[in-house]
Amino acid sequence: MNKTTDRANFQRMGKGEQKRQDIIEHALLLAGKVGLEGLSLGGLAASMEISKSGLFAHFKSKEALQLAVLELACERFAAEVLVPAVALPRGQKRLNGLFEHYLAWIRGQTSQGSCIFMALAHEYDDRPGEIRDVLVQSWRDFGGSVARVAATAITEGEFRPDCDPAQFAFEFVGIVMVFQHAHKLLGETQAEARARLAFKRLMRSYRIVESSPSPRNVPFDAA
């Protein structure tokens, strides 16, 4: 075994993988502005000042690059939204965490364009293929996560037993989607305040309301 050759091969593989990751990250930034379909291998190569053949060495097709970009977006979303929320106590606090981190995700994505998942929801809503399949699964996974946390709020005695976790998740996602629309497209200064109010009302509609204590019998003062 030639240790020198093995070390050189390992270094080349490491550099190649790092270059591939750099390409995906750059493409993710562009996708936030032009969408996945707006990505072109030629344009991406030019913006990174690399040859088109060099780009093809890492991605044999535009679709392969698009899938890699979408997978990276999913990893980032999990790290920034799901992981910190799951670290919180079960039930309502975890739901609050999901909501807060999702708002923060949208605010951060807005500086780079739109939230890539919401942008792609419009871009691929009627376009079959592997990218749409991955996108649909990512949305379903997130909705399922919200529903499961809502279900734990029921078992923790925080939400009413007759609450529907799937309906909660549906309304949760609706609020954050409208927030992006109002914040990004319409530029409404009250978008976040309205989103928070909507979420507060949603939580209140599911929460168990403790009955008020019976008023004490106060003797009538006829004086």
GROMACS .gro file of N, CA, C and O in nm, residues 59-184:
model
  504
   59PHE      N    1  -2.207   1.758  -1.089
   59PHE     CA    2  -2.349   1.737  -1.114
   59PHE      C    3  -2.369   1.708  -1.262
   59PHE      O    4  -2.339   1.792  -1.347
   60LYS      N    5  -2.418   1.589  -1.289
   60LYS     CA    6  -2.432   1.547  -1.428
   60LYS      C    7  -2.555   1.607  -1.496
   60LYS      O    8  -2.569   1.600  -1.617
   61SER      N    9  -2.645   1.664  -1.417
   61SER     CA   10  -2.766   1.722  -1.475
   61SER      C   11  -2.816   1.836  -1.387
   61SER      O   12  -2.780   1.847  -1.269
   62LYS      N   13  -2.900   1.918  -1.445
   62LYS     CA   14  -2.960   2.028  -1.370
   62LYS      C   15  -3.048   1.973  -1.257
   62LYS      O   16  -3.048   2.027  -1.146
   63GLU      N   17  -3.119   1.864  -1.283
   63GLU     CA   18  -3.206   1.807  -1.181
   63GLU      C   19  -3.126   1.755  -1.062
   63GLU      O   20  -3.170   1.769  -0.947
   64ALA      N   21  -3.009   1.698  -1.086
   64ALA     CA   22  -2.924   1.650  -0.977
   64ALA      C   23  -2.883   1.766  -0.886
   64ALA      O   24  -2.881   1.753  -0.764
   65LEU      N   25  -2.851   1.879  -0.947
   65LEU     CA   26  -2.817   1.997  -0.870
   65LEU      C   27  -2.937   2.047  -0.791
   65LEU      O   28  -2.927   2.081  -0.674
   66GLN      N   29  -3.054   2.051  -0.855
   66GLN     CA   30  -3.175   2.098  -0.789
   66GLN      C   31  -3.209   2.012  -0.668
   66GLN      O   32  -3.247   2.064  -0.562
   67LEU      N   33  -3.197   1.881  -0.681
   67LEU     CA   34  -3.225   1.791  -0.569
   67LEU      C   35  -3.127   1.814  -0.454
   67LEU      O   36  -3.166   1.812  -0.337
   68ALA      N   37  -3.001   1.836  -0.488
   68ALA     CA   38  -2.900   1.861  -0.385
   68ALA      C   39  -2.930   1.992  -0.312
   68ALA      O   40  -2.914   2.001  -0.190
   69VAL      N   41  -2.977   2.092  -0.385
   69VAL     CA   42  -3.014   2.221  -0.324
   69VAL      C   43  -3.132   2.203  -0.230
   69VAL      O   44  -3.133   2.255  -0.117
   70LEU      N   45  -3.231   2.129  -0.274
   70LEU     CA   46  -3.350   2.106  -0.192
   70LEU      C   47  -3.314   2.027  -0.066
   70LEU      O   48  -3.365   2.055   0.044
   71GLU      N   49  -3.228   1.929  -0.079
   71GLU     CA   50  -3.186   1.850   0.037
   71GLU      C   51  -3.111   1.937   0.137
   71GLU      O   52  -3.130   1.923   0.259
   72LEU      N   53  -3.027   2.028   0.088
   72LEU     CA   54  -2.956   2.119   0.178
   72LEU      C   55  -3.054   2.211   0.249
   72LEU      O   56  -3.040   2.238   0.369
   73ALA      N   57  -3.154   2.260   0.177
   73ALA     CA   58  -3.256   2.346   0.238
   73ALA      C   59  -3.329   2.271   0.349
   73ALA      O   60  -3.356   2.328   0.456
   74CYS      N   61  -3.360   2.145   0.326
   74CYS     CA   62  -3.427   2.063   0.428
   74CYS      C   63  -3.339   2.048   0.552
   74CYS      O   64  -3.388   2.056   0.666
   75GLU      N   65  -3.210   2.027   0.531
   75GLU     CA   66  -3.117   2.013   0.644
   75GLU      C   67  -3.109   2.144   0.723
   75GLU      O   68  -3.109   2.143   0.847
   76ARG      N   69  -3.103   2.256   0.653
   76ARG     CA   70  -3.097   2.386   0.720
   76ARG      C   71  -3.224   2.413   0.799
   76ARG      O   72  -3.221   2.463   0.910
   77PHE      N   73  -3.339   2.380   0.739
   77PHE     CA   74  -3.467   2.403   0.807
   77PHE      C   75  -3.474   2.320   0.935
   77PHE      O   76  -3.518   2.368   1.040
   78ALA      N   77  -3.433   2.195   0.925
   78ALA     CA   78  -3.435   2.109   1.043
   78ALA      C   79  -3.346   2.165   1.153
   78ALA      O   80  -3.384   2.168   1.271
   79ALA      N   81  -3.228   2.213   1.115
   79ALA     CA   82  -3.132   2.265   1.214
   79ALA      C   83  -3.180   2.395   1.278
   79ALA      O   84  -3.156   2.419   1.397
   80GLU      N   85  -3.248   2.479   1.200
   80GLU     CA   86  -3.287   2.611   1.249
   80GLU      C   87  -3.426   2.617   1.310
   80GLU      O   88  -3.454   2.705   1.391
   81VAL      N   89  -3.513   2.524   1.271
   81VAL     CA   90  -3.652   2.529   1.319
   81VAL      C   91  -3.685   2.409   1.408
   81VAL      O   92  -3.731   2.425   1.522
   82LEU      N   93  -3.663   2.289   1.358
   82LEU     CA   94  -3.708   2.170   1.429
   82LEU      C   95  -3.622   2.137   1.551
   82LEU      O   96  -3.675   2.115   1.661
   83VAL      N   97  -3.491   2.135   1.533
   83VAL     CA   98  -3.402   2.091   1.642
   83VAL      C   99  -3.416   2.180   1.766
   83VAL      O  100  -3.433   2.129   1.877
   84PRO      N  101  -3.408   2.314   1.753
   84PRO     CA  102  -3.422   2.396   1.874
   84PRO      C  103  -3.560   2.387   1.937
   84PRO      O  104  -3.573   2.398   2.060
   85ALA      N  105  -3.664   2.365   1.856
   85ALA     CA  106  -3.799   2.353   1.912
   85ALA      C  107  -3.814   2.223   1.989
   85ALA      O  108  -3.874   2.220   2.097
   86VAL      N  109  -3.760   2.114   1.935
   86VAL     CA  110  -3.771   1.983   2.001
   86VAL      C  111  -3.695   1.982   2.134
   86VAL      O  112  -3.728   1.903   2.224
   87ALA      N  113  -3.598   2.071   2.149
   87ALA     CA  114  -3.525   2.078   2.275
   87ALA      C  115  -3.609   2.136   2.388
   87ALA      O  116  -3.572   2.126   2.505
   88LEU      N  117  -3.723   2.197   2.354
   88LEU     CA  118  -3.811   2.257   2.453
   88LEU      C  119  -3.903   2.152   2.515
   88LEU      O  120  -3.921   2.044   2.458
   89PRO      N  121  -3.964   2.182   2.630
   89PRO     CA  122  -4.057   2.086   2.692
   89PRO      C  123  -4.173   2.052   2.599
   89PRO      O  124  -4.213   2.132   2.514
   90ARG      N  125  -4.228   1.932   2.616
   90ARG     CA  126  -4.337   1.884   2.533
   90ARG      C  127  -4.459   1.974   2.544
   90ARG      O  128  -4.478   2.042   2.643
   91GLY      N  129  -4.542   1.969   2.439
   91GLY     CA  130  -4.670   2.038   2.444
   91GLY      C  131  -4.664   2.182   2.399
   91GLY      O  132  -4.599   2.215   2.299
   92GLN      N  133  -4.731   2.271   2.472
   92GLN     CA  134  -4.747   2.409   2.429
   92GLN      C  135  -4.615   2.482   2.409
   92GLN      O  136  -4.601   2.559   2.313
   93LYS      N  137  -4.519   2.461   2.498
   93LYS     CA  138  -4.391   2.530   2.485
   93LYS      C  139  -4.320   2.489   2.357
   93LYS      O  140  -4.256   2.572   2.291
   94ARG      N  141  -4.334   2.364   2.320
   94ARG     CA  142  -4.271   2.318   2.195
   94ARG      C  143  -4.342   2.375   2.074
   94ARG      O  144  -4.279   2.412   1.974
   95LEU      N  145  -4.475   2.386   2.080
   95LEU     CA  146  -4.550   2.449   1.972
   95LEU      C  147  -4.511   2.595   1.958
   95LEU      O  148  -4.493   2.646   1.847
   96ASN      N  149  -4.498   2.664   2.072
   96ASN     CA  150  -4.453   2.804   2.067
   96ASN      C  151  -4.315   2.814   2.003
   96ASN      O  152  -4.288   2.906   1.924
   97GLY      N  153  -4.228   2.719   2.036
   97GLY     CA  154  -4.094   2.718   1.979
   97GLY      C  155  -4.096   2.697   1.828
   97GLY      O  156  -4.024   2.764   1.754
   98LEU      N  157  -4.179   2.604   1.782
   98LEU     CA  158  -4.191   2.581   1.638
   98LEU      C  159  -4.236   2.708   1.567
   98LEU      O  160  -4.184   2.743   1.461
   99PHE      N  161  -4.332   2.777   1.626
   99PHE     CA  162  -4.385   2.899   1.565
   99PHE      C  163  -4.278   3.008   1.563
   99PHE      O  164  -4.255   3.071   1.459
  100GLU      N  165  -4.211   3.031   1.675
  100GLU     CA  166  -4.110   3.136   1.683
  100GLU      C  167  -3.995   3.111   1.586
  100GLU      O  168  -3.949   3.202   1.516
  101HIS      N  169  -3.949   2.986   1.582
  101HIS     CA  170  -3.835   2.955   1.495
  101HIS      C  171  -3.875   2.959   1.347
  101HIS      O  172  -3.792   2.992   1.262
  102TYR      N  173  -4.002   2.927   1.319
  102TYR     CA  174  -4.046   2.934   1.180
  102TYR      C  175  -4.054   3.081   1.136
  102TYR      O  176  -4.013   3.117   1.024
  103LEU      N  177  -4.105   3.168   1.223
  103LEU     CA  178  -4.106   3.312   1.189
  103LEU      C  179  -3.963   3.362   1.165
  103LEU      O  180  -3.937   3.438   1.071
  104ALA      N  181  -3.871   3.320   1.251
  104ALA     CA  182  -3.731   3.361   1.236
  104ALA      C  183  -3.674   3.308   1.105
  104ALA      O  184  -3.596   3.377   1.037
  105TRP      N  185  -3.711   3.184   1.069
  105TRP     CA  186  -3.665   3.127   0.941
  105TRP      C  187  -3.713   3.212   0.824
  105TRP      O  188  -3.636   3.244   0.733
  106ILE      N  189  -3.840   3.250   0.826
  106ILE     CA  190  -3.895   3.330   0.716
  106ILE      C  191  -3.827   3.467   0.711
  106ILE      O  192  -3.792   3.515   0.603
  107ARG      N  193  -3.806   3.528   0.826
  107ARG     CA  194  -3.738   3.659   0.827
  107ARG      C  195  -3.598   3.646   0.769
  107ARG      O  196  -3.554   3.730   0.691
  108GLY      N  197  -3.527   3.540   0.807
  108GLY     CA  198  -3.392   3.520   0.755
  108GLY      C  199  -3.391   3.489   0.607
  108GLY      O  200  -3.305   3.538   0.533
  109GLN      N  201  -3.487   3.410   0.561
  109GLN     CA  202  -3.495   3.376   0.420
  109GLN      C  203  -3.532   3.497   0.335
  109GLN      O  204  -3.491   3.507   0.220
  110THR      N  205  -3.609   3.589   0.393
  110THR     CA  206  -3.654   3.705   0.317
  110THR      C  207  -3.537   3.789   0.270
  110THR      O  208  -3.540   3.847   0.162
  111SER      N  209  -3.430   3.793   0.350
  111SER     CA  210  -3.313   3.871   0.310
  111SER      C  211  -3.243   3.810   0.189
  111SER      O  212  -3.165   3.876   0.120
  112GLN      N  213  -3.272   3.681   0.161
  112GLN     CA  214  -3.211   3.612   0.048
  112GLN      C  215  -3.311   3.588  -0.064
  112GLN      O  216  -3.277   3.530  -0.166
  113GLY      N  217  -3.434   3.630  -0.043
  113GLY     CA  218  -3.541   3.601  -0.138
  113GLY      C  219  -3.661   3.552  -0.059
  113GLY      O  220  -3.684   3.595   0.053
  114SER      N  221  -3.736   3.458  -0.113
  114SER     CA  222  -3.849   3.401  -0.042
  114SER      C  223  -3.806   3.275   0.032
  114SER      O  224  -3.700   3.218   0.004
  115CYS      N  225  -3.889   3.232   0.128
  115CYS     CA  226  -3.868   3.101   0.188
  115CYS      C  227  -3.872   2.999   0.074
  115CYS      O  228  -3.970   2.993   0.000
  116ILE      N  229  -3.767   2.922   0.060
  116ILE     CA  230  -3.755   2.836  -0.057
  116ILE      C  231  -3.868   2.734  -0.064
  116ILE      O  232  -3.919   2.703  -0.173
  117PHE      N  233  -3.915   2.687   0.051
  117PHE     CA  234  -4.021   2.586   0.049
  117PHE      C  235  -4.153   2.645   0.001
  117PHE      O  236  -4.228   2.582  -0.073
  118MET      N  237  -4.182   2.768   0.042
  118MET     CA  238  -4.305   2.831  -0.001
  118MET      C  239  -4.296   2.872  -0.148
  118MET      O  240  -4.394   2.863  -0.223
  119ALA      N  241  -4.178   2.917  -0.189
  119ALA     CA  242  -4.160   2.952  -0.329
  119ALA      C  243  -4.177   2.829  -0.419
  119ALA      O  244  -4.243   2.835  -0.523
  120LEU      N  245  -4.119   2.718  -0.376
  120LEU     CA  246  -4.127   2.596  -0.457
  120LEU      C  247  -4.267   2.536  -0.455
  120LEU      O  248  -4.306   2.465  -0.548
  121ALA      N  249  -4.343   2.563  -0.347
  121ALA     CA  250  -4.481   2.513  -0.342
  121ALA      C  251  -4.562   2.567  -0.459
  121ALA      O  252  -4.649   2.499  -0.514
  122HIS      N  253  -4.534   2.691  -0.499
  122HIS     CA  254  -4.602   2.749  -0.615
  122HIS      C  255  -4.536   2.703  -0.746
  122HIS      O  256  -4.604   2.682  -0.847
  123GLU      N  257  -4.405   2.687  -0.741
  123GLU     CA  258  -4.331   2.651  -0.862
  123GLU      C  259  -4.358   2.507  -0.906
  123GLU      O  260  -4.358   2.477  -1.027
  124TYR      N  261  -4.383   2.419  -0.809
  124TYR     CA  262  -4.397   2.277  -0.841
  124TYR      C  263  -4.533   2.219  -0.803
  124TYR      O  264  -4.548   2.097  -0.798
  125ASP      N  265  -4.632   2.305  -0.777
  125ASP     CA  266  -4.760   2.251  -0.733
  125ASP      C  267  -4.828   2.161  -0.836
  125ASP      O  268  -4.903   2.070  -0.801
  126ASP      N  269  -4.802   2.184  -0.963
  126ASP     CA  270  -4.864   2.100  -1.067
  126ASP      C  271  -4.761   2.042  -1.163
  126ASP      O  272  -4.792   2.011  -1.277
  127ARG      N  273  -4.639   2.028  -1.114
  127ARG     CA  274  -4.531   1.977  -1.200
  127ARG      C  275  -4.480   1.846  -1.142
  127ARG      O  276  -4.410   1.845  -1.041
  128PRO      N  277  -4.515   1.732  -1.201
  128PRO     CA  278  -4.473   1.603  -1.146
  128PRO      C  279  -4.323   1.581  -1.161
  128PRO      O  280  -4.257   1.643  -1.245
  129GLY      N  281  -4.271   1.495  -1.078
  129GLY     CA  282  -4.129   1.462  -1.086
  129GLY      C  283  -4.068   1.441  -0.949
  129GLY      O  284  -4.133   1.457  -0.846
  130GLU      N  285  -3.940   1.406  -0.948
  130GLU     CA  286  -3.873   1.373  -0.822
  130GLU      C  287  -3.862   1.494  -0.730
  130GLU      O  288  -3.876   1.481  -0.607
  131ILE      N  289  -3.837   1.611  -0.787
  131ILE     CA  290  -3.825   1.731  -0.704
  131ILE      C  291  -3.956   1.759  -0.632
  131ILE      O  292  -3.959   1.788  -0.511
  132ARG      N  293  -4.066   1.750  -0.705
  132ARG     CA  294  -4.197   1.772  -0.643
  132ARG      C  295  -4.223   1.668  -0.534
  132ARG      O  296  -4.276   1.701  -0.427
  133ASP      N  297  -4.183   1.545  -0.558
  133ASP     CA  298  -4.204   1.438  -0.460
  133ASP      C  299  -4.129   1.470  -0.329
  133ASP      O  300  -4.184   1.454  -0.219
  134VAL      N  301  -4.004   1.515  -0.341
  134VAL     CA  302  -3.925   1.550  -0.223
  134VAL      C  303  -3.986   1.670  -0.152
  134VAL      O  304  -3.995   1.674  -0.028
  135LEU      N  305  -4.031   1.768  -0.228
  135LEU     CA  306  -4.092   1.887  -0.171
  135LEU      C  307  -4.220   1.853  -0.096
  135LEU      O  308  -4.241   1.898   0.017
  136VAL      N  309  -4.305   1.773  -0.160
  136VAL     CA  310  -4.431   1.733  -0.096
  136VAL      C  311  -4.403   1.658   0.034
  136VAL      O  312  -4.468   1.682   0.137
  137GLN      N  313  -4.305   1.569   0.031
  137GLN     CA  314  -4.273   1.492   0.151
  137GLN      C  315  -4.222   1.583   0.262
  137GLN      O  316  -4.252   1.562   0.380
  138SER      N  317  -4.144   1.685   0.225
  138SER     CA  318  -4.091   1.777   0.327
  138SER      C  319  -4.204   1.855   0.394
  138SER      O  320  -4.204   1.875   0.516
  139TRP      N  321  -4.303   1.899   0.314
  139TRP     CA  322  -4.418   1.968   0.371
  139TRP      C  323  -4.499   1.874   0.460
  139TRP      O  324  -4.545   1.913   0.569
  140ARG      N  325  -4.519   1.752   0.415
  140ARG     CA  326  -4.595   1.656   0.495
  140ARG      C  327  -4.522   1.621   0.624
  140ARG      O  328  -4.585   1.606   0.730
  141ASP      N  329  -4.391   1.610   0.617
  141ASP     CA  330  -4.313   1.580   0.736
  141ASP      C  331  -4.328   1.691   0.839
  141ASP      O  332  -4.344   1.665   0.959
  142PHE      N  333  -4.322   1.816   0.791
  142PHE     CA  334  -4.333   1.927   0.886
  142PHE      C  335  -4.473   1.933   0.946
  142PHE      O  336  -4.489   1.948   1.067
  143GLY      N  337  -4.576   1.921   0.861
  143GLY     CA  338  -4.712   1.920   0.912
  143GLY      C  339  -4.733   1.807   1.011
  143GLY      O  340  -4.800   1.825   1.115
  144GLY      N  341  -4.674   1.692   0.982
  144GLY     CA  342  -4.685   1.579   1.074
  144GLY      C  343  -4.616   1.607   1.207
  144GLY      O  344  -4.664   1.567   1.313
  145SER      N  345  -4.502   1.678   1.201
  145SER     CA  346  -4.431   1.713   1.324
  145SER      C  347  -4.515   1.805   1.411
  145SER      O  348  -4.525   1.787   1.532
  146VAL      N  349  -4.578   1.906   1.347
  146VAL     CA  350  -4.663   1.999   1.422
  146VAL      C  351  -4.781   1.924   1.483
  146VAL      O  352  -4.816   1.944   1.600
  147ALA      N  353  -4.842   1.834   1.405
  147ALA     CA  354  -4.957   1.757   1.456
  147ALA      C  355  -4.917   1.669   1.574
  147ALA      O  356  -4.992   1.657   1.671
  148ARG      N  357  -4.799   1.609   1.567
  148ARG     CA  358  -4.755   1.522   1.677
  148ARG      C  359  -4.732   1.603   1.805
  148ARG      O  360  -4.766   1.558   1.915
  149VAL      N  361  -4.676   1.722   1.789
  149VAL     CA  362  -4.654   1.806   1.908
  149VAL      C  363  -4.788   1.851   1.964
  149VAL      O  364  -4.807   1.855   2.087
  150ALA      N  365  -4.883   1.883   1.876
  150ALA     CA  366  -5.018   1.920   1.923
  150ALA      C  367  -5.081   1.802   1.997
  150ALA      O  368  -5.150   1.821   2.098
  151ALA      N  369  -5.058   1.681   1.949
  151ALA     CA  370  -5.113   1.563   2.016
  151ALA      C  371  -5.053   1.547   2.155
  151ALA      O  372  -5.122   1.505   2.250
  152THR      N  373  -4.925   1.579   2.170
  152THR     CA  374  -4.864   1.570   2.304
  152THR      C  375  -4.923   1.674   2.398
  152THR      O  376  -4.930   1.652   2.519
  153ALA      N  377  -4.965   1.789   2.341
  153ALA     CA  378  -5.030   1.890   2.426
  153ALA      C  379  -5.162   1.835   2.481
  153ALA      O  380  -5.204   1.873   2.592
  154ILE      N  381  -5.225   1.747   2.406
  154ILE     CA  382  -5.348   1.682   2.456
  154ILE      C  383  -5.314   1.585   2.568
  154ILE      O  384  -5.376   1.587   2.675
  155THR      N  385  -5.213   1.501   2.545
  155THR     CA  386  -5.176   1.402   2.648
  155THR      C  387  -5.118   1.469   2.772
  155THR      O  388  -5.128   1.413   2.882
  156GLU      N  389  -5.062   1.588   2.756
  156GLU     CA  390  -5.008   1.661   2.871
  156GLU      C  391  -5.118   1.734   2.947
  156GLU      O  392  -5.091   1.799   3.049
  157GLY      N  393  -5.240   1.729   2.895
  157GLY     CA  394  -5.351   1.795   2.962
  157GLY      C  395  -5.358   1.944   2.938
  157GLY      O  396  -5.423   2.017   3.013
  158GLU      N  397  -5.292   1.990   2.830
  158GLU     CA  398  -5.292   2.133   2.799
  158GLU      C  399  -5.399   2.168   2.695
  158GLU      O  400  -5.455   2.278   2.698
  159PHE      N  401  -5.423   2.075   2.600
  159PHE     CA  402  -5.527   2.094   2.499
  159PHE      C  403  -5.646   2.003   2.533
  159PHE      O  404  -5.630   1.898   2.595
  160ARG      N  405  -5.763   2.043   2.486
  160ARG     CA  406  -5.883   1.964   2.509
  160ARG      C  407  -5.871   1.826   2.441
  160ARG      O  408  -5.815   1.815   2.332
  161PRO      N  409  -5.928   1.724   2.501
  161PRO     CA  410  -5.920   1.588   2.443
  161PRO      C  411  -5.985   1.577   2.305
  161PRO      O  412  -5.948   1.490   2.227
  162ASP      N  413  -6.085   1.664   2.276
  162ASP     CA  414  -6.154   1.655   2.148
  162ASP      C  415  -6.086   1.735   2.038
  162ASP      O  416  -6.138   1.745   1.927
  163CYS      N  417  -5.969   1.789   2.064
  163CYS     CA  418  -5.897   1.867   1.962
  163CYS      C  419  -5.843   1.776   1.852
  163CYS      O  420  -5.806   1.661   1.877
  164ASP      N  421  -5.836   1.828   1.732
  164ASP     CA  422  -5.785   1.754   1.616
  164ASP      C  423  -5.644   1.804   1.583
  164ASP      O  424  -5.627   1.914   1.531
  165PRO      N  425  -5.539   1.727   1.612
  165PRO     CA  426  -5.402   1.771   1.586
  165PRO      C  427  -5.376   1.804   1.439
  165PRO      O  428  -5.302   1.898   1.409
  166ALA      N  429  -5.439   1.728   1.348
  166ALA     CA  430  -5.419   1.755   1.204
  166ALA      C  431  -5.478   1.891   1.167
  166ALA      O  432  -5.420   1.964   1.084
  167GLN      N  433  -5.591   1.925   1.224
  167GLN     CA  434  -5.651   2.055   1.197
  167GLN      C  435  -5.565   2.167   1.255
  167GLN      O  436  -5.548   2.272   1.192
  168PHE      N  437  -5.509   2.144   1.373
  168PHE     CA  438  -5.418   2.243   1.432
  168PHE      C  439  -5.300   2.268   1.339
  168PHE      O  440  -5.262   2.382   1.314
  169ALA      N  441  -5.240   2.159   1.288
  169ALA     CA  442  -5.125   2.173   1.199
  169ALA      C  443  -5.163   2.248   1.072
  169ALA      O  444  -5.086   2.330   1.022
  170PHE      N  445  -5.282   2.220   1.019
  170PHE     CA  446  -5.330   2.288   0.898
  170PHE      C  447  -5.337   2.439   0.922
  170PHE      O  448  -5.291   2.519   0.839
  171GLU      N  449  -5.393   2.479   1.035
  171GLU     CA  450  -5.407   2.621   1.064
  171GLU      C  451  -5.272   2.684   1.097
  171GLU      O  452  -5.247   2.800   1.061
  172PHE      N  453  -5.186   2.610   1.165
  172PHE     CA  454  -5.051   2.658   1.197
  172PHE      C  455  -4.976   2.694   1.068
  172PHE      O  456  -4.920   2.804   1.055
  173VAL      N  457  -4.974   2.600   0.974
  173VAL     CA  458  -4.903   2.624   0.847
  173VAL      C  459  -4.968   2.740   0.772
  173VAL      O  460  -4.899   2.822   0.710
  174GLY      N  461  -5.100   2.748   0.778
  174GLY     CA  462  -5.168   2.858   0.711
  174GLY      C  463  -5.124   2.993   0.763
  174GLY      O  464  -5.104   3.088   0.686
  175ILE      N  465  -5.106   3.005   0.894
  175ILE     CA  466  -5.065   3.132   0.953
  175ILE      C  467  -4.927   3.173   0.904
  175ILE      O  468  -4.905   3.289   0.865
  176VAL      N  469  -4.832   3.079   0.904
  176VAL     CA  470  -4.696   3.117   0.863
  176VAL      C  471  -4.689   3.145   0.714
  176VAL      O  472  -4.610   3.230   0.669
  177MET      N  473  -4.773   3.079   0.634
  177MET     CA  474  -4.774   3.107   0.490
  177MET      C  475  -4.830   3.247   0.463
  177MET      O  476  -4.776   3.322   0.380
  178VAL      N  477  -4.935   3.283   0.535
  178VAL     CA  478  -4.991   3.418   0.518
  178VAL      C  479  -4.892   3.522   0.567
  178VAL      O  480  -4.881   3.631   0.510
  179PHE      N  481  -4.818   3.489   0.675
  179PHE     CA  482  -4.717   3.582   0.725
  179PHE      C  483  -4.614   3.613   0.617
  179PHE      O  484  -4.578   3.729   0.595
  180GLN      N  485  -4.564   3.509   0.550
  180GLN     CA  486  -4.465   3.535   0.445
  180GLN      C  487  -4.524   3.621   0.335
  180GLN      O  488  -4.460   3.714   0.286
  181HIS      N  489  -4.647   3.591   0.295
  181HIS     CA  490  -4.715   3.667   0.189
  181HIS      C  491  -4.726   3.815   0.227
  181HIS      O  492  -4.692   3.904   0.148
  182ALA      N  493  -4.773   3.840   0.350
  182ALA     CA  494  -4.792   3.978   0.394
  182ALA      C  495  -4.658   4.049   0.417
  182ALA      O  496  -4.642   4.167   0.384
  183HIS      N  497  -4.562   3.976   0.472
  183HIS     CA  498  -4.432   4.035   0.505
  183HIS      C  499  -4.347   4.059   0.380
  183HIS      O  500  -4.290   4.168   0.364
  184LYS      N  501  -4.339   3.958   0.294
  184LYS     CA  502  -4.250   3.966   0.179
  184LYS      C  503  -4.314   4.037   0.060
  184LYS      O  504  -4.257   4.130   0.004
   0.00000   0.00000   0.00000
